[in-house]
Amino acid sequence: MTQPSVLVTGASGYIGSHTCVCLLQNGWHVIGIDNFSNSSPNVIRRIEQIAQRSMSFHLADIRDSSAISELCRQQNITAVIHFAGLKSVSESVSKPLDYFDNNVCGSVTLLRVLQQEGVRQLVFSSSATVYGEPNTVPVTEDAPTSATNPYGRSKLIVEQMLSDLIQADPTWRIATLRYFNPVGAHESGLIGEDPRDIPNNLMPFIAQVAVGRRHELRVFGDDYPTIDGSGVRDYIHVMDLARGHLAALHRLSTHAGSFTVNLGTGRGISVLQAVAAFEQASGHTIPTRRVARRSGDIATCYASPARAAALLGWQAEYDLDKMCTDHWRWQRNNPDGY
Ligand code: NAD
Ligand code: UFG
């Protein structure tokens, strides 16, 4: 019998790569797959360099059922962490079918194979986007859900599909993790977020301004009902998020049943506060320009992390300064990414 293993889909992506480091450092045998649609093959070597251990990696698409079946048969896979998917809100509006094909059909294919091969433990990457515009903050897991774009709808559909699957077959153990706003990088500066095009998200955009790739940050909105009129979010260090996956895997291996938890810090940070913290961490001034609100944006969103603390014994440890310092080290050392 081979060693028990975890299959990680989207292993070379931003959150996947940081989670692989944590898994390897905690003794897991890691089988990673990715189709490199939004990541670089160089990532795998860097994961291994940080962890000082090797992982098994396969170039594969989650929609390729025979490739996944084959892996399940060759390796003694006990659990799956499912990161693979497309994640740009704006792209999902122009290419909805790509998002449903990849995120929804891809998840169906993966789940069918796991069902056939007898793998019953799954950690799924969901998002705070499923809360739509929250009525109250901090947001708890039982808040109403809704979707305002195809990306969000794809996450909500998979969440609902998982809930139906658990009803049909209670031997499944599924952790649905709703991430808030992941930022930062591993403190080695070897891995981090590497957007292919113009970044949509705040922290990678700020970092590219600081390193001289872009001349200014446009701050979307100056009249939100927040501390300074800019949007407020719950930024969470990607290594805290990665640890959350280990805690979820541990819970699945020790308890029957399924659960949904927020992974956030519980603290709201405005765009201007994030800019000031990044300036401090990097020693660079970030020129900003206040512009109109971005369509579809909400004023304020931050998590209640209470359920994650109670169920998983997990809480975020790193503050905004650490997020900016680590994000900056990655950007400074890799100005053009991988
Ligand atoms: P990412 O794009 O960096 O990583 C996703 C990885 O999946 C990429 O390496 C990509 O090449 C791969 N991939 C995509 N489609 C695939 C397919 N069909 N088969 C195999 N590999 C495929 O994104 P990330 O930030 O690491 O996000 C990981 C997951 O977390 C995604 O499901 C995303 O929707 C979710 N999420 C991300 C955020 C965020 O802000 N980063 C927030 C909430 C939820
Ligand atoms: N912002 C700017 N300028 C920019 C980019 C962002 O001012 O150039 C502002 C936004 O208006 C918002 C805040 O920075 O107030 C954060 O924006 P992000 O795009 O970084 O993050 P969002 O909260 O809008 O969305 C992200 C992901 C979604 C995910 C959500 C919750 O893009 O996919 O977090 O996890 F659903």
CSV table of C-alpha atoms and ligand atoms in Angstrom, one decimal:
chain,number,residue,atom,x,y,z
A,1,MET,CA,0.0,0.0,0.0
A,2,THR,CA,1.3,3.4,-0.9
A,3,GLN,CA,1.4,6.3,1.6
A,4,PRO,CA,-1.9,8.2,2.1
A,5,SER,CA,-1.9,11.3,-0.2
A,6,VAL,CA,-3.8,14.4,-0.8
A,7,LEU,CA,-4.7,15.4,-4.4
A,8,VAL,CA,-4.4,19.2,-4.9
A,9,THR,CA,-6.1,20.6,-8.1
A,10,GLY,CA,-4.8,24.0,-9.1
A,11,ALA,CA,-1.6,23.2,-7.2
A,12,SER,CA,0.6,25.7,-9.1
A,13,GLY,CA,-1.9,28.6,-8.6
A,14,TYR,CA,-1.6,31.4,-6.0
A,15,ILE,CA,-3.4,29.7,-3.1
A,16,GLY,CA,-2.6,26.2,-4.2
A,17,SER,CA,1.1,26.7,-4.2
A,18,HIS,CA,1.2,28.2,-0.7
A,19,THR,CA,-1.0,25.3,0.6
A,20,CYS,CA,1.3,22.7,-1.0
A,21,VAL,CA,4.2,24.2,1.0
A,22,CYS,CA,2.2,23.8,4.2
A,23,LEU,CA,1.0,20.3,3.3
A,24,LEU,CA,4.6,19.1,2.5
A,25,GLN,CA,5.9,20.7,5.7
A,26,ASN,CA,3.3,18.9,7.7
A,27,GLY,CA,4.2,15.5,6.4
A,28,TRP,CA,1.5,15.1,3.7
A,29,HIS,CA,2.3,13.3,0.4
A,30,VAL,CA,1.1,15.8,-2.2
A,31,ILE,CA,-0.1,14.9,-5.7
A,32,GLY,CA,-0.6,18.2,-7.5
A,33,ILE,CA,-2.4,18.7,-10.9
A,34,ASP,CA,-2.8,21.9,-12.9
A,35,ASN,CA,-3.3,22.8,-16.6
A,36,PHE,CA,-1.2,26.0,-16.3
A,37,SER,CA,-4.0,28.1,-17.7
A,38,ASN,CA,-3.2,30.7,-15.1
A,39,SER,CA,0.1,29.6,-13.6
A,40,SER,CA,3.7,28.7,-14.4
A,41,PRO,CA,5.5,25.4,-14.3
A,42,ASN,CA,8.3,27.1,-12.4
A,43,VAL,CA,6.1,27.2,-9.3
A,44,ILE,CA,6.5,23.5,-8.6
A,45,ARG,CA,10.3,23.7,-8.2
A,46,ARG,CA,9.9,26.7,-5.9
A,47,ILE,CA,7.4,24.9,-3.7
A,48,GLU,CA,9.8,22.0,-3.3
A,49,GLN,CA,12.7,24.4,-2.7
A,50,ILE,CA,10.8,26.1,0.2
A,51,ALA,CA,9.5,22.8,1.7
A,52,GLN,CA,12.8,20.9,1.2
A,53,ARG,CA,10.6,18.0,0.0
A,54,SER,CA,9.4,16.8,-3.3
A,55,MET,CA,5.8,16.6,-4.5
A,56,SER,CA,4.3,14.6,-7.3
A,57,PHE,CA,3.1,16.9,-10.1
A,58,HIS,CA,1.0,16.1,-13.2
A,59,LEU,CA,0.0,18.4,-16.0
A,60,ALA,CA,-3.7,17.6,-16.2
A,61,ASP,CA,-7.1,19.2,-16.5
A,62,ILE,CA,-9.8,18.5,-14.0
A,63,ARG,CA,-12.2,17.9,-16.9
A,64,ASP,CA,-10.1,14.9,-18.1
A,65,SER,CA,-11.8,12.1,-16.1
A,66,SER,CA,-9.4,9.4,-17.3
A,67,ALA,CA,-6.3,11.3,-16.2
A,68,ILE,CA,-7.8,11.9,-12.7
A,69,SER,CA,-9.0,8.2,-12.5
A,70,GLU,CA,-5.6,7.0,-13.4
A,71,LEU,CA,-4.0,9.1,-10.6
A,72,CYS,CA,-6.6,7.9,-8.0
A,73,ARG,CA,-5.7,4.3,-9.0
A,74,GLN,CA,-1.9,4.8,-8.9
A,75,GLN,CA,-1.8,6.7,-5.6
A,76,ASN,CA,-3.5,6.1,-2.3
A,77,ILE,CA,-5.5,9.4,-2.4
A,78,THR,CA,-7.6,9.9,0.8
A,79,ALA,CA,-8.6,13.5,0.3
A,80,VAL,CA,-8.8,16.3,-2.4
A,81,ILE,CA,-8.3,20.0,-2.1
A,82,HIS,CA,-10.0,21.5,-5.1
A,83,PHE,CA,-8.6,24.9,-6.0
A,84,ALA,CA,-8.7,24.6,-9.8
A,85,GLY,CA,-10.9,27.1,-11.5
A,86,LEU,CA,-11.1,30.5,-13.2
A,87,LYS,CA,-11.4,33.5,-10.9
A,88,SER,CA,-11.8,36.8,-12.7
A,89,VAL,CA,-15.2,38.5,-12.1
A,90,SER,CA,-14.8,40.7,-15.1
A,91,GLU,CA,-13.7,37.9,-17.5
A,92,SER,CA,-16.7,35.8,-16.3
A,93,VAL,CA,-19.1,38.5,-17.5
A,94,SER,CA,-17.6,38.4,-21.0
A,95,LYS,CA,-17.0,34.7,-21.1
A,96,PRO,CA,-19.7,33.1,-19.0
A,97,LEU,CA,-19.6,29.7,-20.7
A,98,ASP,CA,-15.9,29.3,-20.0
A,99,TYR,CA,-16.6,29.9,-16.3
A,100,PHE,CA,-19.5,27.4,-16.2
A,101,ASP,CA,-17.5,24.8,-18.2
A,102,ASN,CA,-14.4,25.1,-16.1
A,103,ASN,CA,-15.7,25.8,-12.6
A,104,VAL,CA,-19.0,23.9,-12.7
A,105,CYS,CA,-18.6,21.1,-15.3
A,106,GLY,CA,-14.9,20.7,-14.1
A,107,SER,CA,-16.2,20.1,-10.6
A,108,VAL,CA,-18.8,17.7,-11.7
A,109,THR,CA,-16.2,15.6,-13.6
A,110,LEU,CA,-13.9,15.6,-10.7
A,111,LEU,CA,-16.6,14.6,-8.2
A,112,ARG,CA,-17.8,11.8,-10.5
A,113,VAL,CA,-14.3,10.3,-10.6
A,114,LEU,CA,-13.9,10.6,-6.9
A,115,GLN,CA,-17.2,9.0,-6.3
A,116,GLN,CA,-16.2,6.1,-8.6
A,117,GLU,CA,-12.8,5.7,-7.0
A,118,GLY,CA,-14.1,5.8,-3.4
A,119,VAL,CA,-12.5,9.1,-2.4
A,120,ARG,CA,-14.9,10.8,0.0
A,121,GLN,CA,-13.1,13.8,1.5
A,122,LEU,CA,-13.0,17.1,-0.3
A,123,VAL,CA,-12.0,20.7,0.6
A,124,PHE,CA,-13.6,23.2,-1.8
A,125,SER,CA,-12.5,26.7,-2.6
A,126,SER,CA,-15.5,28.9,-2.3
A,127,SER,CA,-15.6,32.7,-1.9
A,128,ALA,CA,-17.1,35.5,0.1
A,129,THR,CA,-18.6,36.5,-3.3
A,130,VAL,CA,-21.5,34.1,-2.5
A,131,TYR,CA,-22.7,36.6,0.1
A,132,GLY,CA,-23.5,39.1,-2.7
A,133,GLU,CA,-24.1,42.5,-0.9
A,134,PRO,CA,-24.2,41.5,2.8
A,135,ASN,CA,-27.0,43.1,4.9
A,136,THR,CA,-24.8,43.1,8.0
A,137,VAL,CA,-21.1,42.7,8.9
A,138,PRO,CA,-19.3,40.7,10.1
A,139,VAL,CA,-20.8,38.2,7.8
A,140,THR,CA,-21.7,34.8,9.3
A,141,GLU,CA,-22.0,31.6,7.3
A,142,ASP,CA,-25.8,31.5,7.6
A,143,ALA,CA,-26.2,34.9,5.9
A,144,PRO,CA,-28.2,34.8,2.7
A,145,THR,CA,-26.3,33.9,-0.5
A,146,SER,CA,-26.7,35.4,-4.0
A,147,ALA,CA,-24.7,35.8,-7.2
A,148,THR,CA,-24.1,39.0,-9.1
A,149,ASN,CA,-21.9,37.7,-11.9
A,150,PRO,CA,-21.1,34.4,-13.6
A,151,TYR,CA,-18.0,33.7,-11.5
A,152,GLY,CA,-20.0,34.1,-8.2
A,153,ARG,CA,-22.8,32.0,-9.7
A,154,SER,CA,-20.4,29.2,-10.6
A,155,LYS,CA,-19.2,29.1,-6.9
A,156,LEU,CA,-22.8,29.1,-5.7
A,157,ILE,CA,-23.8,26.3,-8.0
A,158,VAL,CA,-20.9,24.1,-6.9
A,159,GLU,CA,-21.8,24.8,-3.2
A,160,GLN,CA,-25.4,23.8,-3.9
A,161,MET,CA,-24.3,20.7,-5.8
A,162,LEU,CA,-22.0,19.7,-2.9
A,163,SER,CA,-24.9,20.1,-0.5
A,164,ASP,CA,-27.1,17.8,-2.7
A,165,LEU,CA,-24.3,15.3,-3.0
A,166,ILE,CA,-24.0,15.1,0.8
A,167,GLN,CA,-27.7,14.6,1.1
A,168,ALA,CA,-27.6,11.8,-1.4
A,169,ASP,CA,-24.5,10.1,0.1
A,170,PRO,CA,-23.7,11.1,3.7
A,171,THR,CA,-20.4,9.2,3.6
A,172,TRP,CA,-19.0,12.3,1.9
A,173,ARG,CA,-17.1,14.7,4.1
A,174,ILE,CA,-16.9,18.1,2.5
A,175,ALA,CA,-15.4,21.3,3.8
A,176,THR,CA,-16.6,24.4,1.9
A,177,LEU,CA,-14.2,27.3,2.6
A,178,ARG,CA,-15.4,30.8,1.8
A,179,TYR,CA,-12.2,32.9,1.4
A,180,PHE,CA,-12.3,36.6,2.0
A,181,ASN,CA,-9.5,38.6,0.3
A,182,PRO,CA,-6.3,36.6,0.1
A,183,VAL,CA,-3.1,38.7,-0.2
A,184,GLY,CA,0.6,38.4,0.7
A,185,ALA,CA,3.1,35.7,-0.1
A,186,HIS,CA,5.3,33.1,1.4
A,187,GLU,CA,8.0,34.9,3.5
A,188,SER,CA,10.8,33.4,1.4
A,189,GLY,CA,9.7,35.7,-1.5
A,190,LEU,CA,9.9,32.6,-3.8
A,191,ILE,CA,6.2,32.2,-4.4
A,192,GLY,CA,3.4,34.7,-4.7
A,193,GLU,CA,0.5,36.0,-6.8
A,194,ASP,CA,1.5,36.5,-10.4
A,195,PRO,CA,-1.4,37.9,-12.4
A,196,ARG,CA,-1.1,37.3,-16.2
A,197,ASP,CA,-2.8,40.5,-17.3
A,198,ILE,CA,-3.6,43.9,-15.6
A,199,PRO,CA,-4.4,42.9,-12.0
A,200,ASN,CA,-8.1,43.1,-11.1
A,201,ASN,CA,-7.4,42.9,-7.4
A,202,LEU,CA,-6.2,45.6,-5.1
A,203,MET,CA,-3.0,44.3,-3.6
A,204,PRO,CA,-1.3,42.9,-6.8
A,205,PHE,CA,-2.1,46.3,-8.4
A,206,ILE,CA,-0.6,48.3,-5.6
A,207,ALA,CA,2.5,46.0,-5.7
A,208,GLN,CA,2.9,46.6,-9.5
A,209,VAL,CA,2.7,50.4,-8.9
A,210,ALA,CA,5.3,50.2,-6.1
A,211,VAL,CA,7.7,48.2,-8.4
A,212,GLY,CA,7.3,50.6,-11.3
A,213,ARG,CA,5.2,48.5,-13.6
A,214,ARG,CA,2.2,50.8,-13.4
A,215,HIS,CA,2.1,54.6,-12.7
A,216,GLU,CA,-0.8,55.0,-10.3
A,217,LEU,CA,-3.6,53.2,-8.5
A,218,ARG,CA,-7.1,54.1,-9.3
A,219,VAL,CA,-9.2,54.1,-6.1
A,220,PHE,CA,-12.7,53.0,-7.1
A,221,GLY,CA,-15.2,55.2,-5.2
A,222,ASP,CA,-14.9,58.0,-2.7
A,223,ASP,CA,-18.4,58.1,-1.3
A,224,TYR,CA,-18.9,54.7,0.3
A,225,PRO,CA,-20.3,54.8,3.8
A,226,THR,CA,-16.9,53.8,5.3
A,227,ILE,CA,-14.2,55.4,7.4
A,228,ASP,CA,-12.7,57.3,4.4
A,229,GLY,CA,-15.2,56.7,1.5
A,230,SER,CA,-13.2,53.8,-0.1
A,231,GLY,CA,-14.2,50.2,0.0
A,232,VAL,CA,-13.6,48.0,3.0
A,233,ARG,CA,-12.5,44.4,2.8
A,234,ASP,CA,-11.2,41.6,5.0
A,235,TYR,CA,-7.6,40.9,3.7
A,236,ILE,CA,-6.1,37.7,4.8
A,237,HIS,CA,-2.5,36.5,4.5
A,238,VAL,CA,-2.3,33.6,2.1
A,239,MET,CA,-0.2,31.5,4.5
A,240,ASP,CA,-3.0,31.9,7.2
A,241,LEU,CA,-5.4,30.7,4.5
A,242,ALA,CA,-3.1,27.8,3.6
A,243,ARG,CA,-3.1,26.7,7.3
A,244,GLY,CA,-6.9,26.9,7.2
A,245,HIS,CA,-6.8,24.1,4.6
A,246,LEU,CA,-4.7,21.9,6.8
A,247,ALA,CA,-7.1,22.5,9.7
A,248,ALA,CA,-10.0,21.6,7.4
A,249,LEU,CA,-8.3,18.4,6.3
A,250,HIS,CA,-7.7,17.4,9.9
A,251,ARG,CA,-11.3,18.0,10.8
A,252,LEU,CA,-12.5,15.9,7.8
A,253,SER,CA,-10.2,13.0,8.8
A,254,THR,CA,-11.3,13.0,12.4
A,255,HIS,CA,-15.1,13.8,12.1
A,256,ALA,CA,-17.9,12.6,9.9
A,257,GLY,CA,-20.1,15.2,8.3
A,258,SER,CA,-19.6,18.4,6.2
A,259,PHE,CA,-19.3,22.0,7.0
A,260,THR,CA,-19.0,25.5,5.5
A,261,VAL,CA,-16.7,28.1,7.1
A,262,ASN,CA,-15.5,31.6,6.4
A,263,LEU,CA,-11.7,32.1,6.3
A,264,GLY,CA,-11.1,35.7,7.1
A,265,THR,CA,-9.5,37.8,9.8
A,266,GLY,CA,-12.7,39.5,11.0
A,267,ARG,CA,-11.1,43.0,10.4
A,268,GLY,CA,-12.2,45.5,7.8
A,269,ILE,CA,-9.5,47.5,6.0
A,270,SER,CA,-10.2,50.4,3.6
A,271,VAL,CA,-8.4,50.8,0.3
A,272,LEU,CA,-6.6,53.9,1.6
A,273,GLN,CA,-5.5,52.0,4.7
A,274,ALA,CA,-4.1,49.2,2.6
A,275,VAL,CA,-2.3,51.8,0.4
A,276,ALA,CA,-0.7,53.5,3.5
A,277,ALA,CA,0.3,50.1,4.9
A,278,PHE,CA,1.9,49.1,1.6
A,279,GLU,CA,3.8,52.4,1.4
A,280,GLN,CA,5.2,51.8,4.8
A,281,ALA,CA,6.2,48.2,4.1
A,282,SER,CA,7.8,49.0,0.7
A,283,GLY,CA,9.2,52.5,1.3
A,284,HIS,CA,7.6,53.5,-2.0
A,285,THR,CA,5.0,56.2,-2.5
A,286,ILE,CA,1.9,54.8,-4.3
A,287,PRO,CA,0.3,57.6,-6.4
A,288,THR,CA,-3.4,57.3,-6.3
A,289,ARG,CA,-6.4,58.8,-8.1
A,290,ARG,CA,-9.9,58.7,-6.8
A,291,VAL,CA,-12.3,57.6,-9.6
A,292,ALA,CA,-15.9,56.5,-9.9
A,293,ARG,CA,-17.1,53.3,-8.2
A,294,ARG,CA,-16.4,50.0,-10.0
A,295,SER,CA,-19.5,48.4,-11.2
A,296,GLY,CA,-20.7,45.5,-9.0
A,297,ASP,CA,-18.5,46.6,-6.0
A,298,ILE,CA,-19.9,46.7,-2.5
A,299,ALA,CA,-19.0,49.1,0.3
A,300,THR,CA,-18.0,46.8,3.1
A,301,CYS,CA,-17.4,43.1,3.6
A,302,TYR,CA,-15.6,41.3,6.4
A,303,ALA,CA,-16.0,37.9,7.9
A,304,SER,CA,-17.1,36.5,11.2
A,305,PRO,CA,-14.3,34.0,11.7
A,306,ALA,CA,-16.0,32.5,14.8
A,307,ARG,CA,-17.2,29.3,13.3
A,308,ALA,CA,-13.7,28.5,11.8
A,309,ALA,CA,-12.3,29.1,15.3
A,310,ALA,CA,-14.9,26.8,17.0
A,311,LEU,CA,-14.8,24.0,14.4
A,312,LEU,CA,-11.3,24.0,13.2
A,313,GLY,CA,-9.4,25.7,16.1
A,314,TRP,CA,-8.1,28.1,13.4
A,315,GLN,CA,-7.7,31.8,13.3
A,316,ALA,CA,-5.7,34.2,11.2
A,317,GLU,CA,-2.4,35.2,12.8
A,318,TYR,CA,-0.8,37.8,10.5
A,319,ASP,CA,-1.7,41.5,10.4
A,320,LEU,CA,-1.8,43.9,7.5
A,321,ASP,CA,1.8,45.0,7.9
A,322,LYS,CA,3.0,41.4,7.5
A,323,MET,CA,0.7,40.9,4.5
A,324,CYS,CA,2.2,44.0,2.8
A,325,THR,CA,5.8,43.2,3.8
A,326,ASP,CA,5.6,39.6,2.4
A,327,HIS,CA,3.7,40.7,-0.7
A,328,TRP,CA,6.3,43.4,-1.4
A,329,ARG,CA,9.3,41.0,-0.9
A,330,TRP,CA,7.8,38.6,-3.5
A,331,GLN,CA,7.1,41.5,-5.9
A,332,ARG,CA,10.5,43.2,-5.4
A,333,ASN,CA,12.4,39.9,-5.9
A,334,ASN,CA,10.2,38.9,-8.9
A,335,PRO,CA,9.3,42.2,-10.6
A,336,ASP,CA,8.0,40.4,-13.7
A,337,GLY,CA,6.6,37.4,-11.8
A,338,TYR,CA,7.7,33.8,-12.5
B,1,NAD,P1,-5.2,30.9,-9.5
B,1,NAD,O1,-5.7,31.2,-10.8
B,1,NAD,O2,-3.9,31.4,-9.1
B,1,NAD,O3,-5.1,29.3,-9.3
B,1,NAD,C1,-6.0,28.4,-9.9
B,1,NAD,C2,-5.2,27.3,-10.6
B,1,NAD,O4,-6.1,26.4,-11.3
B,1,NAD,C3,-4.3,27.9,-11.7
B,1,NAD,O5,-3.0,27.5,-11.5
B,1,NAD,C4,-4.9,27.4,-13.0
B,1,NAD,O6,-3.9,27.2,-14.0
B,1,NAD,C5,-5.6,26.1,-12.6
B,1,NAD,N1,-6.7,25.7,-13.4
B,1,NAD,C6,-7.8,26.4,-13.8
B,1,NAD,N2,-8.6,25.6,-14.5
B,1,NAD,C7,-8.1,24.4,-14.5
B,1,NAD,C8,-8.6,23.1,-15.0
B,1,NAD,N3,-9.7,23.0,-15.7
B,1,NAD,N4,-7.8,22.0,-14.7
B,1,NAD,C9,-6.6,22.1,-14.0
B,1,NAD,N5,-6.2,23.3,-13.5
B,1,NAD,C10,-6.9,24.4,-13.7
B,1,NAD,O7,-6.3,31.3,-8.4
B,1,NAD,P2,-6.2,31.3,-6.8
B,1,NAD,O8,-6.2,32.7,-6.4
B,1,NAD,O9,-5.1,30.4,-6.3
B,1,NAD,O10,-7.6,30.7,-6.5
B,1,NAD,C11,-7.8,29.3,-6.1
B,1,NAD,C12,-9.3,29.0,-5.9
B,1,NAD,O11,-9.8,29.9,-4.9
B,1,NAD,C13,-10.1,29.3,-7.1
B,1,NAD,O12,-11.1,28.3,-7.2
B,1,NAD,C14,-10.7,30.7,-6.8
B,1,NAD,O13,-12.0,30.8,-7.5
B,1,NAD,C15,-10.9,30.6,-5.3
B,1,NAD,N6,-10.9,31.9,-4.7
B,1,NAD,C16,-9.9,32.8,-4.9
B,1,NAD,C17,-9.9,34.1,-4.3
B,1,NAD,C18,-8.8,35.1,-4.6
B,1,NAD,O14,-9.1,36.3,-4.5
B,1,NAD,N7,-7.6,34.7,-5.0
B,1,NAD,C19,-11.0,34.4,-3.5
B,1,NAD,C20,-12.0,33.5,-3.2
B,1,NAD,C21,-11.9,32.2,-3.8
B,2,UFG,N1,-9.9,48.5,-5.7
B,2,UFG,C1,-9.5,49.7,-6.1
B,2,UFG,N2,-8.6,49.8,-7.2
B,2,UFG,C2,-8.2,48.7,-7.9
B,2,UFG,C3,-8.6,47.4,-7.4
B,2,UFG,C4,-9.5,47.3,-6.4
B,2,UFG,O1,-9.8,50.7,-5.5
B,2,UFG,O2,-7.5,48.8,-8.9
B,2,UFG,C5,-10.8,48.4,-4.5
B,2,UFG,C6,-12.1,47.8,-4.8
B,2,UFG,O3,-13.0,48.8,-5.3
B,2,UFG,C7,-12.5,47.2,-3.5
B,2,UFG,C8,-11.2,46.7,-2.9
B,2,UFG,O4,-10.2,47.5,-3.6
B,2,UFG,O5,-13.1,48.2,-2.7
B,2,UFG,C9,-10.9,45.3,-3.1
B,2,UFG,O6,-11.0,44.9,-4.5
B,2,UFG,P1,-10.5,43.5,-5.0
B,2,UFG,O7,-10.8,43.5,-6.5
B,2,UFG,O8,-9.1,43.2,-4.6
B,2,UFG,O9,-11.4,42.5,-4.2
B,2,UFG,P2,-13.0,42.2,-4.2
B,2,UFG,O10,-13.4,42.2,-2.8
B,2,UFG,O11,-13.7,43.2,-5.1
B,2,UFG,O12,-13.2,40.8,-4.9
B,2,UFG,C10,-12.3,39.7,-4.5
B,2,UFG,C11,-12.2,38.8,-5.7
B,2,UFG,C12,-13.5,38.1,-5.8
B,2,UFG,C13,-13.9,37.4,-4.6
B,2,UFG,C14,-14.0,38.5,-3.4
B,2,UFG,C15,-14.3,37.8,-2.1
B,2,UFG,O13,-11.8,39.4,-6.9
B,2,UFG,O14,-13.4,37.1,-6.8
B,2,UFG,O15,-12.7,39.1,-3.3
B,2,UFG,O16,-13.4,36.7,-1.9
B,2,UFG,F1,-15.2,36.9,-4.7
